[in-house]
JSON list of C-alpha atoms in Angstrom, two decimals:
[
{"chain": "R", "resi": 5, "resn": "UNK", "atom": "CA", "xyz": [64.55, -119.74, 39.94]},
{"chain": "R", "resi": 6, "resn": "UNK", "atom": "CA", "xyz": [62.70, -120.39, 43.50]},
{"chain": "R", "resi": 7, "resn": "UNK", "atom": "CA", "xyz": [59.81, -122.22, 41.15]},
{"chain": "R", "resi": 8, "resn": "UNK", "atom": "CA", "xyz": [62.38, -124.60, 40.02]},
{"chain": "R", "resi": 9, "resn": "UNK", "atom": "CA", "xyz": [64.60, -124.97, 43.41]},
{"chain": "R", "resi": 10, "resn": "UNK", "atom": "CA", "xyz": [60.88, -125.99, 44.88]},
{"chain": "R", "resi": 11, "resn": "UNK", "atom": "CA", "xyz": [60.30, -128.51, 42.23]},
{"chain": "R", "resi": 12, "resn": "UNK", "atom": "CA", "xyz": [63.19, -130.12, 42.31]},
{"chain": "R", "resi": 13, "resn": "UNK", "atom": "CA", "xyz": [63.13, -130.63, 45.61]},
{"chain": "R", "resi": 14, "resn": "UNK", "atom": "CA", "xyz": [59.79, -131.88, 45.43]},
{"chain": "R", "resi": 15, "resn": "UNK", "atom": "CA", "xyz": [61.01, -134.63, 43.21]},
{"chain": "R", "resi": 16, "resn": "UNK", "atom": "CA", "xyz": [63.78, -135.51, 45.35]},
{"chain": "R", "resi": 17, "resn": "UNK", "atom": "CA", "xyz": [61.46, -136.06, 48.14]},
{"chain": "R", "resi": 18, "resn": "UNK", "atom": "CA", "xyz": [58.70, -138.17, 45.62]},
{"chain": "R", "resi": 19, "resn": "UNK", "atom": "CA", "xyz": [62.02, -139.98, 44.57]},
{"chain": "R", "resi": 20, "resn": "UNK", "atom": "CA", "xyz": [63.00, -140.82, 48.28]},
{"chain": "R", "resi": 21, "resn": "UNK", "atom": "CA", "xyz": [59.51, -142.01, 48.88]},
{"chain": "R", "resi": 22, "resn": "UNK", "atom": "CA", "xyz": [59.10, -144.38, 45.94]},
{"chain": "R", "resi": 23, "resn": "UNK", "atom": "CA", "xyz": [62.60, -145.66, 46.66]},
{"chain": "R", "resi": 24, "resn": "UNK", "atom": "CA", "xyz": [61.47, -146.92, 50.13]},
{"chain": "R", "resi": 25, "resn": "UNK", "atom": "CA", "xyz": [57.77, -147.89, 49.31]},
{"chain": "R", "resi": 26, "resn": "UNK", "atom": "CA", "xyz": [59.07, -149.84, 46.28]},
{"chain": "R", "resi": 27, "resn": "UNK", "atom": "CA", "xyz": [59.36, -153.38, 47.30]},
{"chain": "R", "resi": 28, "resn": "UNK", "atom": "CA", "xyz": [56.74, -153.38, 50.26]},
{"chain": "R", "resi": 29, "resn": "UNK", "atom": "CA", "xyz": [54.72, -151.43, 48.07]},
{"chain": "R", "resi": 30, "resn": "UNK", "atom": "CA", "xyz": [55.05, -154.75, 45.70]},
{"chain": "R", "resi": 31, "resn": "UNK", "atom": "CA", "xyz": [54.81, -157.30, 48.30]},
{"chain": "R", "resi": 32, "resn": "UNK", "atom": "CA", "xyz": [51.82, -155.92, 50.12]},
{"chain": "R", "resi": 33, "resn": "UNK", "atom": "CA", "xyz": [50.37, -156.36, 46.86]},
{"chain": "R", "resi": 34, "resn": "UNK", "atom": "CA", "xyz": [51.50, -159.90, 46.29]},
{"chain": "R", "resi": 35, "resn": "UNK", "atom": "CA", "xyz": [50.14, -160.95, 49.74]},
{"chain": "R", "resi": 36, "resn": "UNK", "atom": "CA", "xyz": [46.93, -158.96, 49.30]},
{"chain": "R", "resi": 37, "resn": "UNK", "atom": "CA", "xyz": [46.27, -160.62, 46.34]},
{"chain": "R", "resi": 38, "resn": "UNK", "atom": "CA", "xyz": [47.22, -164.46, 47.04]},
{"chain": "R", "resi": 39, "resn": "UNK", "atom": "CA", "xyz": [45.59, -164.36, 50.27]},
{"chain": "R", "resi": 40, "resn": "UNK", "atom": "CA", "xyz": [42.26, -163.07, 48.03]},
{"chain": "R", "resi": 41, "resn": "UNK", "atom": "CA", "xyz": [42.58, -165.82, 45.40]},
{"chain": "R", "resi": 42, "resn": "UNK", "atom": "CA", "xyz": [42.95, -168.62, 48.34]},
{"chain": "R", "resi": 43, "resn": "UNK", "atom": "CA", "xyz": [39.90, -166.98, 49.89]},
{"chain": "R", "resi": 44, "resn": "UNK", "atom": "CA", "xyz": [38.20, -166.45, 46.48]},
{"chain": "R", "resi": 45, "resn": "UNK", "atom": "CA", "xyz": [38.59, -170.33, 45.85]},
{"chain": "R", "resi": 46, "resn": "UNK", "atom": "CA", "xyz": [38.25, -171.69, 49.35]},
{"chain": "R", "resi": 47, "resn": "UNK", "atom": "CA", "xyz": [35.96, -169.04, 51.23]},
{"chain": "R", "resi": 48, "resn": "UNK", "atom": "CA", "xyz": [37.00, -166.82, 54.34]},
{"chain": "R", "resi": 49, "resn": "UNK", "atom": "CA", "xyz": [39.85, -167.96, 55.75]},
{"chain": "R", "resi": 50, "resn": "UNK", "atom": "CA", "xyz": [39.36, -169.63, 59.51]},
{"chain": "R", "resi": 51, "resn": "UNK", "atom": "CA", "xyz": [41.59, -168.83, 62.45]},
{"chain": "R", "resi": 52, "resn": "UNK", "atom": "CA", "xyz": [44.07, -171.61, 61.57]},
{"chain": "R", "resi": 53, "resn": "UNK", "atom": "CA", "xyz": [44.04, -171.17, 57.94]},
{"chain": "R", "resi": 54, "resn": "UNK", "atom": "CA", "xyz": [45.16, -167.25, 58.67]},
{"chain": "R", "resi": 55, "resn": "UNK", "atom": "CA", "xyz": [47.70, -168.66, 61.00]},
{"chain": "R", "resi": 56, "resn": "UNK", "atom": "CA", "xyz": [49.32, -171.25, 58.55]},
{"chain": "R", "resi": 57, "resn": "UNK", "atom": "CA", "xyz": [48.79, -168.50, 56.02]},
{"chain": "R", "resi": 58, "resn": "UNK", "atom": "CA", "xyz": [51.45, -166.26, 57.99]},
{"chain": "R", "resi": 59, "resn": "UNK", "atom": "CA", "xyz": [53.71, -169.23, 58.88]},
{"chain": "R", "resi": 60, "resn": "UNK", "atom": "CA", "xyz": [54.38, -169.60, 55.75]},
{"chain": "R", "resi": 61, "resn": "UNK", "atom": "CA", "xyz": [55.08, -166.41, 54.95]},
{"chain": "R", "resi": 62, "resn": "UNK", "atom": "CA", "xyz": [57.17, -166.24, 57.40]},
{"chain": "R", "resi": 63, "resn": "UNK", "atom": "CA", "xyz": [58.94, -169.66, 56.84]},
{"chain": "R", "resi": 64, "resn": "UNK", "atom": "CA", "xyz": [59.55, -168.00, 52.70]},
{"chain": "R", "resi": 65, "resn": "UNK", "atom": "CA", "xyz": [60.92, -165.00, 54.06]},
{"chain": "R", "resi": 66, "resn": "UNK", "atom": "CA", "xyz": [63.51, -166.80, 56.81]},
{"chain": "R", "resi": 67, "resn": "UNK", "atom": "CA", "xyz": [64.58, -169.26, 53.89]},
{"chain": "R", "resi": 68, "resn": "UNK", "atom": "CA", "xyz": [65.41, -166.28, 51.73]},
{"chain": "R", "resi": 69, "resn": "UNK", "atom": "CA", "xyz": [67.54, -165.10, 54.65]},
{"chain": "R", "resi": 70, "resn": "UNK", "atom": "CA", "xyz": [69.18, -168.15, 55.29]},
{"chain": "R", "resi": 71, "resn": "UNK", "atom": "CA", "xyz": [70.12, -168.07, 51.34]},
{"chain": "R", "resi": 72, "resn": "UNK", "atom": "CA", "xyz": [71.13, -164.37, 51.75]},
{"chain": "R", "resi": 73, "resn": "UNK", "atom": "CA", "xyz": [73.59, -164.97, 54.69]},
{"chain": "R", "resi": 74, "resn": "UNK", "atom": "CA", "xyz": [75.33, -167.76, 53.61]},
{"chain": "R", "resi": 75, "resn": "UNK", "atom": "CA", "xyz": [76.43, -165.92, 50.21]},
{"chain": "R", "resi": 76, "resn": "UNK", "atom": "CA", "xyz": [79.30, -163.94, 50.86]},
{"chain": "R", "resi": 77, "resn": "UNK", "atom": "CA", "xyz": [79.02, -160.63, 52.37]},
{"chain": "R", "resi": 78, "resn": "UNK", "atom": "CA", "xyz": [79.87, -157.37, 50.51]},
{"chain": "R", "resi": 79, "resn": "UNK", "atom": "CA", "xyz": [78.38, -153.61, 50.56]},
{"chain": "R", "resi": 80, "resn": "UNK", "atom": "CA", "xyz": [75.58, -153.54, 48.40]},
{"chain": "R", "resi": 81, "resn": "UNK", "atom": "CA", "xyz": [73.10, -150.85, 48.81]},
{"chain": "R", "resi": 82, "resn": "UNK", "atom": "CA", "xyz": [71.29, -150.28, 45.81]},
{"chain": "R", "resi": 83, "resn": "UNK", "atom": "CA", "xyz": [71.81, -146.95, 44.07]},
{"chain": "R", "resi": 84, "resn": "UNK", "atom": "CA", "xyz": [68.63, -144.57, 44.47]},
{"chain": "R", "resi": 85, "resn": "UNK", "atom": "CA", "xyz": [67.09, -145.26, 40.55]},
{"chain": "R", "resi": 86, "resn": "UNK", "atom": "CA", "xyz": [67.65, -149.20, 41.24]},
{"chain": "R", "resi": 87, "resn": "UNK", "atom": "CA", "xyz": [64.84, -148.87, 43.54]},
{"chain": "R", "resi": 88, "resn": "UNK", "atom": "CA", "xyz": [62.42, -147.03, 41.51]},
{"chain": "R", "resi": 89, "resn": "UNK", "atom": "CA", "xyz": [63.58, -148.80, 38.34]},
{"chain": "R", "resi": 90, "resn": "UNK", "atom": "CA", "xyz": [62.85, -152.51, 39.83]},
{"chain": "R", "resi": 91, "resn": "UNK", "atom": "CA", "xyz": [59.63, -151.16, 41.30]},
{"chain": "R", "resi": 92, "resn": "UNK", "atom": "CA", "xyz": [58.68, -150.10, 38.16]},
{"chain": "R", "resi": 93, "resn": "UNK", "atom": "CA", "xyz": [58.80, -153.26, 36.90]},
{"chain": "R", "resi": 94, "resn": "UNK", "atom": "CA", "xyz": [57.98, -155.71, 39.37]},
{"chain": "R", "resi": 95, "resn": "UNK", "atom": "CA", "xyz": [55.12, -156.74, 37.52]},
{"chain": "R", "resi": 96, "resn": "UNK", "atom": "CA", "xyz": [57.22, -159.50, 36.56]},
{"chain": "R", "resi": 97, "resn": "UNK", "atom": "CA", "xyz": [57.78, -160.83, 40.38]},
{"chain": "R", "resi": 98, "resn": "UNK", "atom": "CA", "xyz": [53.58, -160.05, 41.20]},
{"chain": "R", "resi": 99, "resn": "UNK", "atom": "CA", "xyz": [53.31, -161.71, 37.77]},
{"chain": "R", "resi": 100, "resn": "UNK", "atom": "CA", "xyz": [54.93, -164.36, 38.91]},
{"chain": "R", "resi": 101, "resn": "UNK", "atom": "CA", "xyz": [54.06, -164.91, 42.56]},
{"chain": "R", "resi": 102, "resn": "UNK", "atom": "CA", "xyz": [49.82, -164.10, 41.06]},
{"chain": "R", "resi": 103, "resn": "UNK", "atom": "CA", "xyz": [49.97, -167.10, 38.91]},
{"chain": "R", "resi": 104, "resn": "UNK", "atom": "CA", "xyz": [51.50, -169.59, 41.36]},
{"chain": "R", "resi": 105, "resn": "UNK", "atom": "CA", "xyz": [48.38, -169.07, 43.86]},
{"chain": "R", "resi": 106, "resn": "UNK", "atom": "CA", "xyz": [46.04, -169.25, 40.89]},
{"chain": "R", "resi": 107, "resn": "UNK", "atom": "CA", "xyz": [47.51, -172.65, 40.78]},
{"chain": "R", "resi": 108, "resn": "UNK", "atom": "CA", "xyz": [48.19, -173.66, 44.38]},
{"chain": "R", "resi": 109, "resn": "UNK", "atom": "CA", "xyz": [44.65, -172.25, 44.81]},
{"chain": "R", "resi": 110, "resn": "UNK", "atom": "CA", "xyz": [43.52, -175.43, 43.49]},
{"chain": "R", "resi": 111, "resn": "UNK", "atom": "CA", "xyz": [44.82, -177.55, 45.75]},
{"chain": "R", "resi": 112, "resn": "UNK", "atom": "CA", "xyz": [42.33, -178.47, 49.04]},
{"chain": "R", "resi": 113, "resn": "UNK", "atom": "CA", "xyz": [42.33, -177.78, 52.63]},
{"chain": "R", "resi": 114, "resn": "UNK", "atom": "CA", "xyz": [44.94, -176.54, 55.07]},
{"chain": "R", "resi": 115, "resn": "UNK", "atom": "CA", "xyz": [48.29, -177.05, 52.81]},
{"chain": "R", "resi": 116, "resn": "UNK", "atom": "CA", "xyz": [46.84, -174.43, 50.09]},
{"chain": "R", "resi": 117, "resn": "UNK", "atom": "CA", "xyz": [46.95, -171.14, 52.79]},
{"chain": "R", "resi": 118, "resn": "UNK", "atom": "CA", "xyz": [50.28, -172.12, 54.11]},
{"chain": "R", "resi": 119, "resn": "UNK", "atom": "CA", "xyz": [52.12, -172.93, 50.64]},
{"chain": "R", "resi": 120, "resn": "UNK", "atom": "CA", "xyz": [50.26, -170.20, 48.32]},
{"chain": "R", "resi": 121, "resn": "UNK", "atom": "CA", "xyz": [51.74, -167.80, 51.61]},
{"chain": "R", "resi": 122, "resn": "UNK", "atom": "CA", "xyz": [55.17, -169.31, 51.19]},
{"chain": "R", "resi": 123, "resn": "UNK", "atom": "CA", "xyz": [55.47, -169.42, 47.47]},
{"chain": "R", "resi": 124, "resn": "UNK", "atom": "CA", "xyz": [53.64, -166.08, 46.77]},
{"chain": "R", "resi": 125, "resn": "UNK", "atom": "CA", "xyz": [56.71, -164.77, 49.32]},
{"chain": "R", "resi": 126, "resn": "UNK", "atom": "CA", "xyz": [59.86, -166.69, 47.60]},
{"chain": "R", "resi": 127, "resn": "UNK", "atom": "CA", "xyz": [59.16, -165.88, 44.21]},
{"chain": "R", "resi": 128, "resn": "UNK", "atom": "CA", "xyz": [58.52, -162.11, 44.67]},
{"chain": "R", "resi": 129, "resn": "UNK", "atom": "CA", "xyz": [61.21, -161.35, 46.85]},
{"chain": "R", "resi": 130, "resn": "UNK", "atom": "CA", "xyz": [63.53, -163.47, 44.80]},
{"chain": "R", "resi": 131, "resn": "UNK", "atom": "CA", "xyz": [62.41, -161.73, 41.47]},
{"chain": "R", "resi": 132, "resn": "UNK", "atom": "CA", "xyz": [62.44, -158.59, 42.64]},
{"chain": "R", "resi": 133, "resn": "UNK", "atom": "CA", "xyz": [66.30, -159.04, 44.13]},
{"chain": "R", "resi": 134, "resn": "UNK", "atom": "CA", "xyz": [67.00, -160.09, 40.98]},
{"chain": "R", "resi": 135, "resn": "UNK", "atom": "CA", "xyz": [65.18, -157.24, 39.37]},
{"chain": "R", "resi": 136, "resn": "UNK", "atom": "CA", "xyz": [67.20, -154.74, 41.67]},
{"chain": "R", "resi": 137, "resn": "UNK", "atom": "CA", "xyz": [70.79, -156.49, 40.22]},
{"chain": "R", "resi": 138, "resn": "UNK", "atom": "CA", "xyz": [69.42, -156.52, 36.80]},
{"chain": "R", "resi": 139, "resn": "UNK", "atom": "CA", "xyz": [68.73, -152.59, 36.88]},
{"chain": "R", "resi": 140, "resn": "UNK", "atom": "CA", "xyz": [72.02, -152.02, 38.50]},
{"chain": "R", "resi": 141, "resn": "UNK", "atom": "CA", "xyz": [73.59, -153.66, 35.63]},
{"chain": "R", "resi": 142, "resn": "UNK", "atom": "CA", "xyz": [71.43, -152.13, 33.10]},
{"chain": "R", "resi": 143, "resn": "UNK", "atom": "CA", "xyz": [72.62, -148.70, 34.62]},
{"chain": "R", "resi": 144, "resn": "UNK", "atom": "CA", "xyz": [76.46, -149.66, 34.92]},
{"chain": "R", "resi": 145, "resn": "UNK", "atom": "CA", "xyz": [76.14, -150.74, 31.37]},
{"chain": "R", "resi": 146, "resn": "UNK", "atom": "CA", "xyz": [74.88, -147.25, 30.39]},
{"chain": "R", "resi": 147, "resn": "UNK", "atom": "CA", "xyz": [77.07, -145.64, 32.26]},
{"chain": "R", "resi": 148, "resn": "UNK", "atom": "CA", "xyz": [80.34, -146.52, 30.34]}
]
């Protein structure tokens, strides 16, 4: 009985891990990897190039929140399996974001760091908010 009191609350706590690891688990992965295929096609990245890199990062993530705060505002806090479910498959939204700096890759000079940044940014956190709803729903659903 203590054997199974123990593992249970060992998942619990692996549950409340993965639950708030999920998405910056996904996006460190996103970022990791678009600012390797920029350097892969353009070479080590100079002082400015890393700079316009994390502008546009940034400049991704503040659109998102300027999209996010005009919408209007109710409670949503995602039930714990949304979480875990989304982050178990946000290969779509690294899918996604990993193909788009394959492409912007190709493009020359300056613009390429700063864009591949901003897009790799938009389209995972985008796809992965609409991962988190589309779990949610796939749960309500089963739930009735």
């Amino acid at each position: 009985m203590l054997e199974r009191v123990k593992e249970t609350e060992q998942r619990q706590a692996l549950s409340a891990v993965l639950r708030g690891s999920a998405v910056p688990y996904g996006y460190t992965l996103t970022v990791l990897a678009t600012h390797s295929i920029l350097a892969n096609r353009h070479g080590g990245p100079d002082v400015a190039e890393i700079l316009v890199f994390v502008i546009g990062a940034m400049v991704g993530f503040a659109c998102l929140g300027l999209i996010a705060e005009r919408r209007p505002r109710r409670a949503l806090r995602p039930d714990d399996g949304d979480l875990i479910h989304a982050g178990m498959i946000h290969v779509f939204a690294i899918g996604a974001a990993f193909a788009s700096a394959v492409l912007i890759a190709l493009i020359p000079g300056l613009i390429s760091w700063g864009l591949g940044a901003f897009v790799a940014t938009v389209l995972y956190l985008s796809i992965v908010s609409l991962e988190i709803d589309l779990a949610r729903r796939v749960e309500e659903d089963g739930g009735e």
